[in-house]
Short mmCIF file of C-alpha atoms in Angstrom, two decimals:
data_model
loop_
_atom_site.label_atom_id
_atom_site.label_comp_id
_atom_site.label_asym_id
_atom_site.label_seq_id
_atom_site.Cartn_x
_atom_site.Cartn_y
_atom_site.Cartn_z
CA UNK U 1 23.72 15.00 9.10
CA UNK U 2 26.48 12.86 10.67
CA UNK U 3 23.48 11.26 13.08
CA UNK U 4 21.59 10.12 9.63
CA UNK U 5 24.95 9.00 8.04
CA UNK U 6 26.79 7.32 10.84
CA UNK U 7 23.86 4.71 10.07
CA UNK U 8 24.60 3.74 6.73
CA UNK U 9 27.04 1.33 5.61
CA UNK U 10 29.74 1.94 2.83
CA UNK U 11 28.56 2.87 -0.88
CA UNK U 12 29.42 -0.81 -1.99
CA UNK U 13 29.88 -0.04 -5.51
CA UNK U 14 32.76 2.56 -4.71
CA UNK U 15 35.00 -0.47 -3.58
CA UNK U 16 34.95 -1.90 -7.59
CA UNK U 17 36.48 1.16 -8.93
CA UNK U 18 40.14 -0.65 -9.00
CA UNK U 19 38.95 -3.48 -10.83
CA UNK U 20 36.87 -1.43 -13.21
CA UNK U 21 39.94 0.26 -14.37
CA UNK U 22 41.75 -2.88 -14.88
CA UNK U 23 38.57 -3.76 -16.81
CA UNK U 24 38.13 -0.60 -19.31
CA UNK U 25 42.37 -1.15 -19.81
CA UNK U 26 41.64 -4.24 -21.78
CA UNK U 27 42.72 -3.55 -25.62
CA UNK U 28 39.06 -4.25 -26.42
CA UNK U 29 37.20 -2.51 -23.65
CA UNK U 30 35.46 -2.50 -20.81
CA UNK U 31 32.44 -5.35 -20.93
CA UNK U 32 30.54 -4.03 -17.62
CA UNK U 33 27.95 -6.81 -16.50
CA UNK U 34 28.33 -5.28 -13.01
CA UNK U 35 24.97 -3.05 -12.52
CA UNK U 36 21.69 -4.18 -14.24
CA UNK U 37 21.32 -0.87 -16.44
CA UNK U 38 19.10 -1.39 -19.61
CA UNK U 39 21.02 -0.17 -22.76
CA UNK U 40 18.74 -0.86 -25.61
CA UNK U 41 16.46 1.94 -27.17
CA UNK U 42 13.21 3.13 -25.21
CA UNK U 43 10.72 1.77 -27.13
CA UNK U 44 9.25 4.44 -29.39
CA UNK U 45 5.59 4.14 -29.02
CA UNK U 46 7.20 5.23 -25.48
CA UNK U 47 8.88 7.87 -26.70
CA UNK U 48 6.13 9.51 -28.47
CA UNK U 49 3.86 9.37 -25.61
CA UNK U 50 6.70 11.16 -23.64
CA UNK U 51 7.17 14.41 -26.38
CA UNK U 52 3.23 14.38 -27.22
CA UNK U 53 3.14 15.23 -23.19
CA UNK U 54 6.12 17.77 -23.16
CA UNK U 55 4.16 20.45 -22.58
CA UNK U 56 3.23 20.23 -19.02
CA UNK U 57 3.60 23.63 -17.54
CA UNK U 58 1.47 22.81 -14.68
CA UNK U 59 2.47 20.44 -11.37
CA UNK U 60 1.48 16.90 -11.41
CA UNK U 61 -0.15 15.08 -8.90
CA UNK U 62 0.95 12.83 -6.82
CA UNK U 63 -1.47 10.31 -7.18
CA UNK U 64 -1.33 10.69 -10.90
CA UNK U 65 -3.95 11.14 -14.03
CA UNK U 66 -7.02 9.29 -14.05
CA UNK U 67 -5.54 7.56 -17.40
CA UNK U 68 -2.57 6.59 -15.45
CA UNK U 69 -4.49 5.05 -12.24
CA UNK U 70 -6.75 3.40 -15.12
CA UNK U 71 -3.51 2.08 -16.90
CA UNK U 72 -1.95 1.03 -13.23
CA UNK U 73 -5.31 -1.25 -12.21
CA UNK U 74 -5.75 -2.37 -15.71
CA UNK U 75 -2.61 -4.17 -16.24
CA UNK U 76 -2.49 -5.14 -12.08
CA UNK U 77 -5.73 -7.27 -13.00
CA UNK U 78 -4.86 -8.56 -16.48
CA UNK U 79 -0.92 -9.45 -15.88
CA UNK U 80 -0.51 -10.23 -11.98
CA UNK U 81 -4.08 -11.88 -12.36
CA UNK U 82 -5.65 -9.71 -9.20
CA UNK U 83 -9.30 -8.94 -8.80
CA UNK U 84 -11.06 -6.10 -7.68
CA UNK U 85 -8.33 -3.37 -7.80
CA UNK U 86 -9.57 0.56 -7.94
CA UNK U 87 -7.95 3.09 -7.80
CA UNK U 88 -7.42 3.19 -4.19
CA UNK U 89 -4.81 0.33 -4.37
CA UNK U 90 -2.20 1.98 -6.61
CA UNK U 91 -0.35 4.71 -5.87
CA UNK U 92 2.76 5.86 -8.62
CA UNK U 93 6.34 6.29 -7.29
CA UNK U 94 9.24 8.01 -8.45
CA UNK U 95 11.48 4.41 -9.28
CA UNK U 96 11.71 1.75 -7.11
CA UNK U 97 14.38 2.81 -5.38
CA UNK U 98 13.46 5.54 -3.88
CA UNK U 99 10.56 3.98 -2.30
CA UNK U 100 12.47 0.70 -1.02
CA UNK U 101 14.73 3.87 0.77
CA UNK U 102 12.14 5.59 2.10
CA UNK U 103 9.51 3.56 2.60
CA UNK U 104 10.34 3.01 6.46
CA UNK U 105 10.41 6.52 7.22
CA UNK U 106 7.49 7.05 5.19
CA UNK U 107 5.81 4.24 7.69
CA UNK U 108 6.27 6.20 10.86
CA UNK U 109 8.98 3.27 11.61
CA UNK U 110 11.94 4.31 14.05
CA UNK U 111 14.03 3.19 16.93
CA UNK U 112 12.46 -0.21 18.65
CA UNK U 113 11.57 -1.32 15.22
CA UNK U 114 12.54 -4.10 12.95
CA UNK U 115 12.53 -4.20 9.26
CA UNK U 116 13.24 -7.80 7.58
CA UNK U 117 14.47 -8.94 4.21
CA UNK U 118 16.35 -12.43 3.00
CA UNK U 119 19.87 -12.88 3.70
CA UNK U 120 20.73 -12.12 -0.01
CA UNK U 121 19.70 -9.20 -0.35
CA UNK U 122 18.96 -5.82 -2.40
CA UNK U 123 21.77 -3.70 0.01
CA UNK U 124 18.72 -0.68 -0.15
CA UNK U 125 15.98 -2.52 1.86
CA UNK U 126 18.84 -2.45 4.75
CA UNK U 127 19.41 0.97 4.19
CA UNK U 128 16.07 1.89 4.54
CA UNK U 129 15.64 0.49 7.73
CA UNK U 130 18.75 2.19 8.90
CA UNK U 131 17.75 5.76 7.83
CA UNK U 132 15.21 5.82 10.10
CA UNK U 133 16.78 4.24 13.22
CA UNK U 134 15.25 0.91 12.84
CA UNK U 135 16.67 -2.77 13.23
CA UNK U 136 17.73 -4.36 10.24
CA UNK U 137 17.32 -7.78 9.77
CA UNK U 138 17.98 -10.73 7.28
CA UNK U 139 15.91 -13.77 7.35
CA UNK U 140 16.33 -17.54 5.54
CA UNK U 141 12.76 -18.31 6.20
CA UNK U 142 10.26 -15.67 6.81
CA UNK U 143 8.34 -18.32 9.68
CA UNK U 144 11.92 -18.30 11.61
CA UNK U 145 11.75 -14.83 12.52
CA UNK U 146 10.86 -13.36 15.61
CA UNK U 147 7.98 -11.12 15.37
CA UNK U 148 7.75 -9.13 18.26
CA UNK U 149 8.90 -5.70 17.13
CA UNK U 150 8.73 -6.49 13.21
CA UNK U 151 7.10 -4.13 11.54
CA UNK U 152 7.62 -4.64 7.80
CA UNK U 153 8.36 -7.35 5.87
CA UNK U 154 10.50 -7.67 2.69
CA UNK U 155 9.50 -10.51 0.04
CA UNK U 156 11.63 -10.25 -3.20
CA UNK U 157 10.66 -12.59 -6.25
CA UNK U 158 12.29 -13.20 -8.98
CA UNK U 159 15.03 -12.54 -6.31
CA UNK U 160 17.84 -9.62 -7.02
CA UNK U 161 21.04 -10.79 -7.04
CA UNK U 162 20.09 -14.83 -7.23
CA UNK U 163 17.08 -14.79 -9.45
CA UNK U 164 15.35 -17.32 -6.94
CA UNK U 165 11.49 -17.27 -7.60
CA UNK U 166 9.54 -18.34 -4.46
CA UNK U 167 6.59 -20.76 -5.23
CA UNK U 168 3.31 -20.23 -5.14
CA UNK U 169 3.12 -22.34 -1.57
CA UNK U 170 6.13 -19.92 -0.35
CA UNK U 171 4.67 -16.52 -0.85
CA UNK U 172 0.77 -18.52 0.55
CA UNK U 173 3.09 -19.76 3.39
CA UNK U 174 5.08 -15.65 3.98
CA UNK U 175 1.49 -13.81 3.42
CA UNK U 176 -0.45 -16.15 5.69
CA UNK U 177 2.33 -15.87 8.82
CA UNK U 178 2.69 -11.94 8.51
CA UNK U 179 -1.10 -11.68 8.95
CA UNK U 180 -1.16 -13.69 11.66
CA UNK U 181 1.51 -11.45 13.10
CA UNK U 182 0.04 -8.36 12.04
CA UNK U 183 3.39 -7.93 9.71
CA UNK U 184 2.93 -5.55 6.88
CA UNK U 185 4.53 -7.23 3.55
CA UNK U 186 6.35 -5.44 0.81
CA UNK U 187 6.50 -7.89 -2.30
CA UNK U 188 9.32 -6.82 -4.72
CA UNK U 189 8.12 -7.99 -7.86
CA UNK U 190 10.34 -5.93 -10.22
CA UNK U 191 11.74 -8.68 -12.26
CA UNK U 192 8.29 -10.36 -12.14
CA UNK U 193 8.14 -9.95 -16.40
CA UNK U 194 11.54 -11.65 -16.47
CA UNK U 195 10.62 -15.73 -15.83
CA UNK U 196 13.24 -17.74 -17.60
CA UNK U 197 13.01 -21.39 -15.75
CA UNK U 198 10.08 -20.36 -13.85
CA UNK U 199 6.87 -18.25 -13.92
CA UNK U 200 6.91 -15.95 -10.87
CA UNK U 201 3.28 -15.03 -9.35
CA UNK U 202 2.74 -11.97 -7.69
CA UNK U 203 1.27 -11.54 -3.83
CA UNK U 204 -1.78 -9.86 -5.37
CA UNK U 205 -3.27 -13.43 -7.07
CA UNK U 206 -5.86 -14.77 -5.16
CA UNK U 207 -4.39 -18.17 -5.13
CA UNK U 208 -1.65 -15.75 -2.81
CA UNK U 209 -3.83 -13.47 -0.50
CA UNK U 210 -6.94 -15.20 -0.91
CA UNK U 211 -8.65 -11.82 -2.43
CA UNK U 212 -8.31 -9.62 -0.11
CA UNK U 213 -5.33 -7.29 -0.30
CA UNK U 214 -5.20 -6.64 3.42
CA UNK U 215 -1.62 -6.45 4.79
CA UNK U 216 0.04 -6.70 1.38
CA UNK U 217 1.31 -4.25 -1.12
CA UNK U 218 3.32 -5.10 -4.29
CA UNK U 219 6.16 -3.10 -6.49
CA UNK U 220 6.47 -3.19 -9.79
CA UNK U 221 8.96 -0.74 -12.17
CA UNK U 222 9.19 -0.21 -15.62
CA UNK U 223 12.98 0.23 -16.10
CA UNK U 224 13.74 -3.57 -16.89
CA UNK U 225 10.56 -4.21 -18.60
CA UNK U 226 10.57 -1.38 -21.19
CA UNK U 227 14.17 0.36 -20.42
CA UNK U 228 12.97 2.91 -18.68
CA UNK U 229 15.38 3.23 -15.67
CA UNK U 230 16.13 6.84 -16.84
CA UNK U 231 12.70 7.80 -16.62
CA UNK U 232 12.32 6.65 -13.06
CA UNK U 233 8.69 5.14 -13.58
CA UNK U 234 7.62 2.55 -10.68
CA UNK U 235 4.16 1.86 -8.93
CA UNK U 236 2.59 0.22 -5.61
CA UNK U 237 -0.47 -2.12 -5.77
CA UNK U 238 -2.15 -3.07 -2.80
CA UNK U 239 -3.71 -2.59 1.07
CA UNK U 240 -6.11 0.70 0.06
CA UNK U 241 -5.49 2.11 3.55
CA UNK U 242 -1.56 1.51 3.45
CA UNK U 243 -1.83 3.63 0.14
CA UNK U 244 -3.91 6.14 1.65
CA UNK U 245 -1.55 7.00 4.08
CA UNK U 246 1.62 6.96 1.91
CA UNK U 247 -0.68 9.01 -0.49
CA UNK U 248 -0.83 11.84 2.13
CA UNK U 249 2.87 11.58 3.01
CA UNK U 250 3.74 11.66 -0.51
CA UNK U 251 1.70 14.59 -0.97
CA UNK U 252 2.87 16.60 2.02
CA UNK U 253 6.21 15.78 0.63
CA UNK U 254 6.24 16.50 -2.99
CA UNK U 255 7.02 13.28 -4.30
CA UNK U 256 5.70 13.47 -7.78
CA UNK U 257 6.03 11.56 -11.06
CA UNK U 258 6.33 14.09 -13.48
CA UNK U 259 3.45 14.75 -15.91
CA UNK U 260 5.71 13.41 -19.04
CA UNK U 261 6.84 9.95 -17.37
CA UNK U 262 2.80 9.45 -16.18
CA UNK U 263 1.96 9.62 -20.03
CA UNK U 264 4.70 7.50 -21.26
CA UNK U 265 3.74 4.93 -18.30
CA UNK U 266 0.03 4.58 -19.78
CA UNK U 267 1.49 4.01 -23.28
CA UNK U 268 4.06 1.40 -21.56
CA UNK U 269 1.60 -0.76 -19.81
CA UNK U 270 -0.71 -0.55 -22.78
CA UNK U 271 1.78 -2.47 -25.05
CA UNK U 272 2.98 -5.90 -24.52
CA UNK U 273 4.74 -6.01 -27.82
CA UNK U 274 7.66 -4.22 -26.43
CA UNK U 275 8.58 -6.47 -23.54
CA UNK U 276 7.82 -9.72 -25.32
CA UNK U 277 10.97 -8.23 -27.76
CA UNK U 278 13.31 -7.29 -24.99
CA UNK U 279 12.53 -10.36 -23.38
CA UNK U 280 14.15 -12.52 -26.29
CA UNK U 281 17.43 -10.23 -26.85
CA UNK U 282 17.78 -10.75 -22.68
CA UNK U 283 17.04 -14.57 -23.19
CA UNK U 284 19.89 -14.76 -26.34
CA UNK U 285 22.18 -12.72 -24.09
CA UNK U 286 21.68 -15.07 -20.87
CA UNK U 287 22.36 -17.95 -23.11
CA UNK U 288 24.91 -17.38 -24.60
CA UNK U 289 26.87 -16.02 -21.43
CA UNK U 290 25.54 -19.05 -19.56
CA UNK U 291 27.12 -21.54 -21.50
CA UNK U 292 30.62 -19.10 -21.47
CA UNK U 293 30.55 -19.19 -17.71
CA UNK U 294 29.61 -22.66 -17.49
CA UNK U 295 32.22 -23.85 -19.75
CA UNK U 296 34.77 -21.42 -17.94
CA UNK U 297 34.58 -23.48 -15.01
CA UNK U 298 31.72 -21.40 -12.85
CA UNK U 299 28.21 -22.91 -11.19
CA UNK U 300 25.11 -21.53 -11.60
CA UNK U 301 23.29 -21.29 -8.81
CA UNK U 302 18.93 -20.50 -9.06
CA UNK U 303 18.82 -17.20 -12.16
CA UNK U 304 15.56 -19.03 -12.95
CA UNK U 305 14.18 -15.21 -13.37
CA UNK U 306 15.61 -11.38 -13.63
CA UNK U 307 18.13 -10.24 -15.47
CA UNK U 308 21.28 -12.16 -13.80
CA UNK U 309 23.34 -15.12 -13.02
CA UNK U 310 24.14 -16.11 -10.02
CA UNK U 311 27.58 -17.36 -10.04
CA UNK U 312 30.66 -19.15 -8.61
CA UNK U 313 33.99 -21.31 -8.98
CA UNK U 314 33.61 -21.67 -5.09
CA UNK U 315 36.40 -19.10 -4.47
CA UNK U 316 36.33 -15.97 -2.68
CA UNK U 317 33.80 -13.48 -4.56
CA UNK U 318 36.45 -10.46 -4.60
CA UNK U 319 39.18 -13.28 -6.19
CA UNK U 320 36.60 -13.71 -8.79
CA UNK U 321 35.95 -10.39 -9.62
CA UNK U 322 39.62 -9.72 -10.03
CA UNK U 323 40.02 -12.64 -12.43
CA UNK U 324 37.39 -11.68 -14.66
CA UNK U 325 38.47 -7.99 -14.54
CA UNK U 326 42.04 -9.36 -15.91
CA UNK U 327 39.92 -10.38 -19.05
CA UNK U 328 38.40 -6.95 -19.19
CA UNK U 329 34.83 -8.22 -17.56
CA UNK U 330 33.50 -6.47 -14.40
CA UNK U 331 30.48 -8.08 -12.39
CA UNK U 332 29.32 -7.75 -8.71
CA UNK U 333 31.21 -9.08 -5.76
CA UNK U 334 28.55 -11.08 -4.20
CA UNK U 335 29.17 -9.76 -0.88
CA UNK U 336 27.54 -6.49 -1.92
CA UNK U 337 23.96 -8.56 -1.24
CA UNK U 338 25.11 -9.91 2.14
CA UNK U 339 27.31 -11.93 3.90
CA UNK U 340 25.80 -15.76 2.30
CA UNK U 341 27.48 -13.87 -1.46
CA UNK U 342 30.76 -13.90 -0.05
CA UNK U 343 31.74 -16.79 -2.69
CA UNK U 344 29.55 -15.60 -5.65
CA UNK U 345 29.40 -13.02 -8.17
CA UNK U 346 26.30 -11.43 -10.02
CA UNK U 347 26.46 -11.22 -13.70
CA UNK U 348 24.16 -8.52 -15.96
CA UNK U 349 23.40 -9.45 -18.97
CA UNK U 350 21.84 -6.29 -20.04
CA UNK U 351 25.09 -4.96 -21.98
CA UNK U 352 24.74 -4.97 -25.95
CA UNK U 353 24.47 -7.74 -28.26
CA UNK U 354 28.31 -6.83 -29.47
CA UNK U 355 29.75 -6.61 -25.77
CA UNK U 356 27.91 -9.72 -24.87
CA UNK U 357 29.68 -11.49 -27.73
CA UNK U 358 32.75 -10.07 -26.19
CA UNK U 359 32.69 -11.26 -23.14
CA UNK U 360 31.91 -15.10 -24.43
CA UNK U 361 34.88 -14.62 -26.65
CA UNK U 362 36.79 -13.80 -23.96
CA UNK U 363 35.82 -16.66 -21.52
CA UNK U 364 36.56 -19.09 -24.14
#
């Protein structure tokens, strides 16, 4: 095991448990804006779709009900506006993370190879390159990298931590070089519902790939979307013969979305009622915590999308995170997304209505 671990940096979110506790010691509580947890109710037209599928006595299969692969190309043409998409280009996963983890392994990617993502930087698409023994690396602009050895590209829009949405000439510019390259691309599109100052597009337009979905494959979860991080419901859309093969692995491997979660998924991704209402208790929350921060003396930087802000008072991240944590206010060091976060911080504002309110309180 010590081979596997030896390769893995430190848990980053071990290192906040100090200022946590100076945090939850305020006399009014703990406001935690550190992790990007949804805390309002699963919708229940969710719910219901979830008990009304309770009894499942049988295994599930990996690729997942005909309703769900109807419910997964359905709203992959009608939201991401792609064209063309069977059931051959989706494939169900069991939450995002896991596949950003394991998706290099799952590749047949090892020693000699390189996996890329930007310099800020969900810390898991470096850790999946380093559980299988291949070269991490962090990129500005995707045309500056090197190719020879590069296997697998990371694009991430609406951008976790900074919220940065790459335009539509961008992700045209990032598709068109990896081709050329013969770079697979991995679009992380999670926060793709979550525009605020921009509308993100996904690689799977046409406008982006030019129709063909050769070389590309998308991610998409439902845990910010419709709060359902706890029922660990995420899909792939894309390359048919990338799918394929991570079909087979998947299979061979067990890697099933249970029979319950593919039910409430179809009943999810039916319903655009839900997300249109937790999209305007996010917007109220980012507001209002915008203007706190701003008027606290901190700079927004991009948080044009997702569920964060991207912040700083030009100081040294970890200084910041003690401050706030003196007011009883945890967020995320920005160093946990790279080196470039070392003078930011990432704020959530997925807490409660009530905590929210807090935490602007307590700014002031």
């Amino acid at each position: 095991m010590s081979a596997v671990t030896d390769r893995l940096p430190v848990f980053p979110w071990d290192k906040l448990e100090p200022y946590k506790a100076t945090a939850t010691a305020h006399p009014d509580g703990i406001v935690d804006l550190s992790v990007g947890t949804p805390v309002d109710p699963v919708p229940e037209l969710i719910r219901r779709a979830l008990v009304d599928a309770a009894d499942s006595p049988g295994y599930p299969t990996v690729w997942g009900t005909v309703a769900l692969r109807d419910a997964l190309t359905g709203w992959v043409e009608r939201r991401l506006g792609a064209r063309g998409v069977a059931h051959t280009n989706v494939l169900p996963v069991v939450g995002s993370k896991e596949l950003v983890a394991w998706l290099p392994t799952q590749l047949g990617l090892g020693a000699g190879d390189k996996v890329a993502y930007p310099r800020l930087a969900y810390p898991t698409y470096e850790v999946g390159a380093r559980l299988c023994g291949a070269e991490p690396v962090a990129y500005d602009n995707v045309t500056d990298l090197d190719p020879a050895g590069l296997k697998l590209l990371w694009l991430n829009s609406p951008s976790n931590p900074t919220g940065r949405v790459l335009d539509a000439d961008e992700l045209r510019t990032a598709v068109a070089w990896a081709r050329e390259h013969g770079v697979l691309v991995f679009s992380d599109e999670c926060y793709l519902e979550l525009g605020w100052e921009a509308e993100p597009v996904s690689v799977l337009h046409p406008d982006i790939c030019g129709g063909t979905y050769e070389g590309i494959v998308a991610v998409h979860s439902l845990s910010k979307r419709s709060n359902l991080a706890g029922y660990r419901a995420a899909f792939l859309a894309g390359d048919a013969d990338v799918l394929g093969d991570l079909l087979l692995i998947r299979k061979h491997g067990g890697m099933m979305t249970p029979a319950p979660v593919q039910a409430a998924t179809v009943a999810a991704l039916g319903d655009d009622t839900h997300v249109a209402e937790q999209r305007a208790r996010y917007a109220a929350r980012r507001a209002a915590l915008r203007s706190a921060l701003e008027a606290h003396g901190f700079r927004v930087e991009h948080s044009e999308a997702s569920l964060y802000l991207w912040v700083t008072r030009d100081e040294p991240c970890w200084k910041t995170v003690g401050h706030l944590a003196e007011l009883g206010i945890l967020v995320a060091p920005g160093d946990f997304y790279g080196p470039a976060g070392e003078r930011f911080v990432r704020v959530a504002f997925t807490a409660t209505d009530e905590r929210v309110a807090a935490a602007v309180k307590r700014l002031a």
